[in-house]
CSV table of C-alpha atoms in Angstrom, one decimal:
chain,number,residue,atom,x,y,z
A,1,UNK,CA,-28.6,144.4,108.1
A,2,UNK,CA,-29.1,141.8,110.8
A,3,UNK,CA,-27.7,138.9,108.8
A,4,UNK,CA,-24.0,138.4,109.3
A,5,UNK,CA,-23.1,137.1,106.0
A,6,UNK,CA,-22.7,138.2,102.3
A,7,UNK,CA,-22.5,136.3,99.0
A,8,UNK,CA,-20.0,136.6,96.3
A,9,UNK,CA,-21.5,136.1,92.8
A,10,UNK,CA,-20.2,136.2,89.3
A,11,UNK,CA,-21.5,138.9,87.2
A,12,UNK,CA,-23.7,138.5,84.1
A,13,UNK,CA,-21.8,137.9,80.8
A,14,UNK,CA,-22.9,140.6,78.2
A,15,UNK,CA,-22.0,138.4,75.3
A,16,UNK,CA,-24.3,135.5,76.0
A,17,UNK,CA,-26.5,137.0,78.8
A,18,UNK,CA,-25.4,134.2,81.1
A,19,UNK,CA,-26.8,134.7,84.6
A,20,UNK,CA,-24.4,134.9,87.6
A,21,UNK,CA,-23.8,131.9,89.9
A,22,UNK,CA,-23.0,131.8,93.6
A,23,UNK,CA,-19.4,131.2,94.2
A,24,UNK,CA,-19.0,131.8,97.8
A,25,UNK,CA,-20.6,132.9,101.1
A,26,UNK,CA,-18.7,134.8,103.7
A,27,UNK,CA,-20.0,135.2,107.3
A,28,UNK,CA,-18.5,136.9,110.4
A,29,UNK,CA,-18.9,136.6,114.2
A,30,UNK,CA,-18.6,140.1,115.7
A,31,UNK,CA,-20.6,142.6,117.8
A,32,UNK,CA,-21.3,144.7,114.8
A,33,UNK,CA,-24.8,144.1,113.5
A,34,UNK,CA,-25.8,146.8,111.0
A,35,UNK,CA,-23.8,146.2,107.9
A,36,UNK,CA,-24.3,149.2,105.6
A,37,UNK,CA,-22.2,148.5,102.5
A,38,UNK,CA,-19.5,146.2,100.9
A,39,UNK,CA,-16.7,147.3,98.8
A,40,UNK,CA,-14.3,145.2,96.7
A,41,UNK,CA,-10.8,146.0,95.8
A,42,UNK,CA,-10.0,146.3,92.0
A,43,UNK,CA,-8.3,142.9,91.9
A,44,UNK,CA,-11.0,141.2,94.0
A,45,UNK,CA,-8.4,140.1,96.6
A,46,UNK,CA,-10.0,142.0,99.5
A,47,UNK,CA,-13.5,143.0,100.7
A,48,UNK,CA,-14.4,145.7,103.2
A,49,UNK,CA,-17.8,145.8,105.0
A,50,UNK,CA,-18.7,149.1,106.5
A,51,UNK,CA,-20.8,149.1,109.7
A,52,UNK,CA,-22.3,152.1,111.6
A,53,UNK,CA,-19.5,152.0,114.0
A,54,UNK,CA,-16.7,150.1,112.4
A,55,UNK,CA,-14.9,148.9,109.2
A,56,UNK,CA,-13.9,145.3,108.6
A,57,UNK,CA,-11.6,144.0,105.9
A,58,UNK,CA,-11.8,140.4,104.7
A,59,UNK,CA,-9.6,138.1,102.5
A,60,UNK,CA,-12.1,137.4,99.6
A,61,UNK,CA,-10.4,134.0,98.9
A,62,UNK,CA,-10.5,132.6,102.4
A,63,UNK,CA,-13.2,134.6,103.9
A,64,UNK,CA,-11.1,135.4,106.9
A,65,UNK,CA,-11.4,138.8,108.6
A,66,UNK,CA,-8.0,140.5,108.4
A,67,UNK,CA,-8.4,143.8,110.2
A,68,UNK,CA,-11.0,146.1,112.0
A,69,UNK,CA,-11.2,149.7,112.8
A,70,UNK,CA,-13.7,150.7,115.5
A,71,UNK,CA,-14.9,154.2,115.6
A,72,UNK,CA,-14.9,156.3,118.8
A,73,UNK,CA,-18.3,156.9,120.5
A,74,UNK,CA,-20.4,159.5,118.9
A,75,UNK,CA,-19.1,159.0,115.3
A,76,UNK,CA,-20.6,157.1,112.4
A,77,UNK,CA,-19.3,155.7,109.1
A,78,UNK,CA,-20.4,157.2,105.8
A,79,UNK,CA,-20.4,153.9,104.0
A,80,UNK,CA,-21.2,155.0,100.5
A,81,UNK,CA,-18.0,157.1,100.2
A,82,UNK,CA,-15.5,154.2,100.9
A,83,UNK,CA,-13.0,152.7,98.5
A,84,UNK,CA,-9.7,150.8,98.3
A,85,UNK,CA,-6.7,152.8,97.4
A,86,UNK,CA,-3.4,151.4,96.0
A,87,UNK,CA,-2.5,147.9,97.2
A,88,UNK,CA,-2.4,148.4,101.0
A,89,UNK,CA,-5.0,150.9,102.2
A,90,UNK,CA,-8.7,151.7,102.5
A,91,UNK,CA,-10.3,155.1,102.6
A,92,UNK,CA,-13.5,155.7,104.5
A,93,UNK,CA,-15.5,158.7,105.8
A,94,UNK,CA,-17.0,159.2,109.3
A,95,UNK,CA,-19.0,162.1,110.8
A,96,UNK,CA,-20.0,163.2,114.3
A,97,UNK,CA,-23.6,162.1,115.3
A,98,UNK,CA,-24.0,165.3,117.2
A,99,UNK,CA,-24.6,168.1,114.8
A,100,UNK,CA,-23.6,170.9,117.2
A,101,UNK,CA,-20.0,170.2,117.0
A,102,UNK,CA,-20.0,168.3,113.7
A,103,UNK,CA,-17.2,167.7,111.3
A,104,UNK,CA,-16.3,165.2,108.6
A,105,UNK,CA,-13.2,163.0,108.8
A,106,UNK,CA,-11.7,161.1,105.8
A,107,UNK,CA,-9.5,158.3,107.1
A,108,UNK,CA,-6.8,156.2,105.4
A,109,UNK,CA,-6.5,152.7,106.9
A,110,UNK,CA,-3.9,150.1,106.5
A,111,UNK,CA,-5.9,147.1,105.4
A,112,UNK,CA,-3.4,144.5,107.0
A,113,UNK,CA,-3.1,146.1,110.4
A,114,UNK,CA,-6.3,148.1,110.8
A,115,UNK,CA,-4.1,151.1,111.7
A,116,UNK,CA,-5.5,154.5,110.7
A,117,UNK,CA,-2.6,155.9,108.8
A,118,UNK,CA,-3.9,159.6,108.4
A,119,UNK,CA,-7.1,161.6,108.9
A,120,UNK,CA,-8.2,164.7,107.1
A,121,UNK,CA,-10.9,166.9,108.5
A,122,UNK,CA,-13.2,169.2,106.6
A,123,UNK,CA,-16.1,171.4,107.7
A,124,UNK,CA,-19.5,169.7,108.0
A,125,UNK,CA,-21.7,169.2,105.1
A,126,UNK,CA,-23.1,166.5,102.8
A,127,UNK,CA,-20.2,164.7,101.1
A,128,UNK,CA,-20.7,164.6,97.3
A,129,UNK,CA,-17.6,162.5,96.6
A,130,UNK,CA,-14.2,161.5,97.8
A,131,UNK,CA,-11.5,160.2,95.6
A,132,UNK,CA,-7.7,159.8,95.4
A,133,UNK,CA,-5.2,160.0,92.6
A,134,UNK,CA,-1.4,160.0,92.8
A,135,UNK,CA,-1.5,160.4,96.7
A,136,UNK,CA,-3.6,163.5,96.2
A,137,UNK,CA,-7.0,163.4,98.1
A,138,UNK,CA,-10.0,165.2,96.6
A,139,UNK,CA,-13.2,165.9,98.7
A,140,UNK,CA,-16.3,167.5,97.4
A,141,UNK,CA,-18.7,168.7,100.1
A,142,UNK,CA,-22.3,170.3,99.5
A,143,UNK,CA,-23.7,172.8,101.9
A,144,UNK,CA,-23.5,172.8,105.7
A,145,UNK,CA,-26.3,170.7,106.9
A,146,UNK,CA,-27.1,166.9,106.8
A,147,UNK,CA,-30.3,167.1,104.7
A,148,UNK,CA,-32.3,169.2,102.2
A,149,UNK,CA,-35.6,170.2,103.8
A,150,UNK,CA,-37.4,170.0,100.4
A,151,UNK,CA,-36.7,169.6,96.8
A,152,UNK,CA,-37.3,173.4,96.3
A,153,UNK,CA,-34.3,174.4,98.5
A,154,UNK,CA,-31.7,176.8,97.0
A,155,UNK,CA,-28.4,175.0,96.8
A,156,UNK,CA,-25.8,176.2,99.4
A,157,UNK,CA,-22.2,177.0,98.4
A,158,UNK,CA,-20.2,173.7,97.8
A,159,UNK,CA,-16.5,173.3,98.3
A,160,UNK,CA,-13.7,171.1,96.9
A,161,UNK,CA,-10.7,170.3,99.0
A,162,UNK,CA,-7.3,168.9,97.8
A,163,UNK,CA,-5.0,167.3,100.4
A,164,UNK,CA,-1.5,165.8,100.0
A,165,UNK,CA,-1.9,162.4,101.6
A,166,UNK,CA,1.8,162.1,102.3
A,167,UNK,CA,2.2,165.4,104.2
A,168,UNK,CA,-1.4,165.7,105.4
A,169,UNK,CA,-1.5,169.4,104.3
A,170,UNK,CA,-4.3,171.0,102.4
A,171,UNK,CA,-3.0,172.0,98.9
A,172,UNK,CA,-6.0,174.1,97.8
A,173,UNK,CA,-9.6,174.8,98.4
A,174,UNK,CA,-12.3,175.8,95.8
A,175,UNK,CA,-15.8,177.3,96.4
A,176,UNK,CA,-18.6,176.6,94.1
A,177,UNK,CA,-21.3,179.3,94.7
A,178,UNK,CA,-24.8,178.2,94.9
A,179,UNK,CA,-24.1,174.7,93.3
A,180,UNK,CA,-24.8,171.1,94.3
A,181,UNK,CA,-21.9,168.9,93.2
A,182,UNK,CA,-22.8,165.5,92.0
A,183,UNK,CA,-19.4,164.0,91.2
A,184,UNK,CA,-15.8,164.7,90.5
A,185,UNK,CA,-13.9,163.0,87.7
A,186,UNK,CA,-10.1,162.5,88.1
A,187,UNK,CA,-7.6,162.7,85.1
A,188,UNK,CA,-5.0,160.4,83.7
A,189,UNK,CA,-1.3,161.2,84.2
A,190,UNK,CA,-1.1,163.6,81.2
A,191,UNK,CA,-4.0,165.8,82.2
A,192,UNK,CA,-3.6,169.2,84.0
A,193,UNK,CA,-7.2,169.5,85.1
A,194,UNK,CA,-10.0,167.4,86.7
A,195,UNK,CA,-13.8,167.9,86.4
A,196,UNK,CA,-16.6,168.4,88.8
A,197,UNK,CA,-20.2,168.1,87.6
A,198,UNK,CA,-23.3,169.9,89.0
A,199,UNK,CA,-26.5,168.8,87.2
A,200,UNK,CA,-26.1,170.1,83.6
A,201,UNK,CA,-22.8,171.9,84.2
A,202,UNK,CA,-19.2,170.8,84.2
A,203,UNK,CA,-16.4,173.0,85.6
A,204,UNK,CA,-12.7,172.1,84.9
A,205,UNK,CA,-10.2,173.0,87.6
A,206,UNK,CA,-6.4,172.8,87.5
A,207,UNK,CA,-5.5,169.8,89.7
A,208,UNK,CA,-2.3,171.5,91.1
A,209,UNK,CA,-3.7,174.8,92.0
A,210,UNK,CA,-7.5,174.6,92.0
A,211,UNK,CA,-7.9,177.5,89.5
A,212,UNK,CA,-10.9,177.5,87.0
A,213,UNK,CA,-9.9,176.3,83.5
A,214,UNK,CA,-13.4,176.3,82.0
A,215,UNK,CA,-17.2,176.0,82.6
A,216,UNK,CA,-19.4,174.1,80.3
A,217,UNK,CA,-23.3,174.0,80.1
A,218,UNK,CA,-24.9,171.0,78.5
A,219,UNK,CA,-28.6,172.0,78.8
A,220,UNK,CA,-29.5,168.5,80.2
A,221,UNK,CA,-28.5,166.6,83.4
A,222,UNK,CA,-25.2,164.7,83.0
A,223,UNK,CA,-25.4,160.9,83.4
A,224,UNK,CA,-21.8,160.1,83.2
A,225,UNK,CA,-18.2,161.4,82.2
A,226,UNK,CA,-15.5,159.2,80.9
A,227,UNK,CA,-11.9,160.4,80.7
A,228,UNK,CA,-10.2,159.0,77.7
A,229,UNK,CA,-6.4,158.1,77.4
A,230,UNK,CA,-5.8,160.8,74.9
A,231,UNK,CA,-4.7,163.8,76.9
A,232,UNK,CA,-7.4,166.2,78.0
A,233,UNK,CA,-10.2,164.4,76.1
A,234,UNK,CA,-13.4,163.4,77.8
A,235,UNK,CA,-16.7,161.9,76.7
A,236,UNK,CA,-19.8,163.3,78.3
A,237,UNK,CA,-23.2,161.5,78.1
A,238,UNK,CA,-26.4,163.4,78.9
A,239,UNK,CA,-29.8,162.3,80.1
A,240,UNK,CA,-31.4,163.3,76.6
A,241,UNK,CA,-29.1,160.9,75.0
A,242,UNK,CA,-26.3,163.2,73.6
A,243,UNK,CA,-22.8,161.8,73.2
A,244,UNK,CA,-20.4,164.9,73.5
A,245,UNK,CA,-16.6,165.2,73.3
A,246,UNK,CA,-15.1,167.6,75.8
A,247,UNK,CA,-11.6,169.1,75.7
A,248,UNK,CA,-11.4,171.4,78.7
A,249,UNK,CA,-8.0,172.8,78.1
A,250,UNK,CA,-9.0,174.1,74.7
A,251,UNK,CA,-12.3,175.3,76.1
A,252,UNK,CA,-14.0,173.0,73.5
A,253,UNK,CA,-16.9,170.7,73.4
A,254,UNK,CA,-18.7,169.2,70.4
A,255,UNK,CA,-21.5,166.6,69.8
A,256,UNK,CA,-20.4,164.4,66.8
A,257,UNK,CA,-23.6,163.7,65.0
A,258,UNK,CA,-23.9,160.3,63.5
A,259,UNK,CA,-21.2,158.7,65.6
A,260,UNK,CA,-23.6,157.6,68.2
A,261,UNK,CA,-27.2,156.6,67.8
A,262,UNK,CA,-29.2,157.0,71.1
A,263,UNK,CA,-32.0,154.5,71.6
A,264,UNK,CA,-33.9,156.8,74.1
A,265,UNK,CA,-33.9,160.3,75.3
A,266,UNK,CA,-34.5,159.6,79.0
A,267,UNK,CA,-31.3,157.9,80.4
A,268,UNK,CA,-30.8,157.1,84.0
A,269,UNK,CA,-27.4,155.4,83.8
A,270,UNK,CA,-24.7,155.0,81.2
A,271,UNK,CA,-21.5,152.9,81.4
A,272,UNK,CA,-18.4,152.5,79.2
A,273,UNK,CA,-16.8,149.0,79.0
A,274,UNK,CA,-14.2,147.2,76.9
A,275,UNK,CA,-15.6,147.5,73.3
A,276,UNK,CA,-19.2,148.2,74.5
A,277,UNK,CA,-21.4,150.8,76.1
A,278,UNK,CA,-24.5,150.3,78.2
A,279,UNK,CA,-27.4,152.5,79.1
A,280,UNK,CA,-30.3,152.1,81.4
A,281,UNK,CA,-33.4,154.3,80.7
A,282,UNK,CA,-35.8,155.6,83.4
A,283,UNK,CA,-38.7,153.4,84.3
A,284,UNK,CA,-37.4,150.5,82.0
A,285,UNK,CA,-37.1,146.8,82.6
A,286,UNK,CA,-34.4,146.5,80.0
A,287,UNK,CA,-30.8,147.7,79.6
A,288,UNK,CA,-29.4,148.8,76.2
A,289,UNK,CA,-26.1,147.4,75.1
A,290,UNK,CA,-24.2,149.2,72.3
A,291,UNK,CA,-21.5,147.7,70.1
A,292,UNK,CA,-19.2,149.2,67.5
A,293,UNK,CA,-20.4,149.2,63.9
A,294,UNK,CA,-18.8,150.1,60.7
A,295,UNK,CA,-20.4,149.8,57.2
A,296,UNK,CA,-17.8,147.6,55.4
A,297,UNK,CA,-19.7,148.1,52.0
A,298,UNK,CA,-19.1,151.9,52.1
A,299,UNK,CA,-17.6,153.1,48.8
A,300,UNK,CA,-15.1,156.0,48.8
A,301,UNK,CA,-16.3,158.6,46.4
A,302,UNK,CA,-13.8,161.4,46.9
A,303,UNK,CA,-10.5,161.9,48.5
A,304,UNK,CA,-8.8,165.3,49.0
A,305,UNK,CA,-5.1,166.1,49.5
A,306,UNK,CA,-5.9,169.2,51.7
A,307,UNK,CA,-8.2,169.8,54.7
A,308,UNK,CA,-11.8,170.4,53.6
A,309,UNK,CA,-13.3,173.6,55.1
A,310,UNK,CA,-16.8,173.2,53.7
A,311,UNK,CA,-18.6,170.6,51.4
A,312,UNK,CA,-21.9,171.5,49.7
A,313,UNK,CA,-24.3,169.2,47.7
A,314,UNK,CA,-27.1,170.4,45.5
A,315,UNK,CA,-30.6,169.3,46.5
A,316,UNK,CA,-30.9,166.9,43.6
A,317,UNK,CA,-27.5,165.4,44.4
A,318,UNK,CA,-26.2,165.9,41.0
A,319,UNK,CA,-23.5,168.4,41.7
A,320,UNK,CA,-21.2,169.1,44.7
A,321,UNK,CA,-18.5,171.6,45.6
């Protein structure tokens, strides 16, 4: 926190396990001491450093500070909920340090000028997630207090807010009774709904109206959710190693046995990349990388002209129907 510089490194290559190498160090000279987080734009062109009382944007190539937003006295940045949006703006959250008159502000900042383009206020709580899609801003807020007093606390009611970033108006508001929201998952263009996840349950809402489209219980905590580019099709991965296809608009989810072989039933993180998947088990010093495999020596035995409803094989394997 007290060192005024950060280092850019290349990430590990999953094909040959090559380690990252240092490419650049960026330092700054300002009055802000306590750096909380660093965020990169998707194309790697810009970097933003969030401080307790300010947000600074850097040119990643030159290391030059481009713009700065300093918060008013009595407000603090919530650094972990910050992200670049589009090509010219950065979204960050701040809260009042005084709990008596507390509220949450989600701000859209012009990265070139430092001007705050718009601010959206919601009642105080613990922000679960903030995300934006097609100029619509989605905010998930848990409870009404800063911290849980114990792990045995009963969850408060959570809320999801949807704002139009062009007009600044609230489009809809959804209340999740006695739930603790962990994440929201935004759709592709062809999707009518988006998802929010609370431990072992996924709820699908209509992204235009906020109406409930389906609730799905998975019986195990959800590690990650991936929207596919086929309309209304998601992949859900659970802590116990299940790989489930979810189609909310058809109120349908199915675990496809044999399509995915879990290496462990105690997963902490799971990520989906280009032609690979990776999981990180709890209390493990190793990550597991999955590739795509197909048995090229497989022999086709039967082919049917019509759809097969049921296929039965006798125990000795001699006859089938």
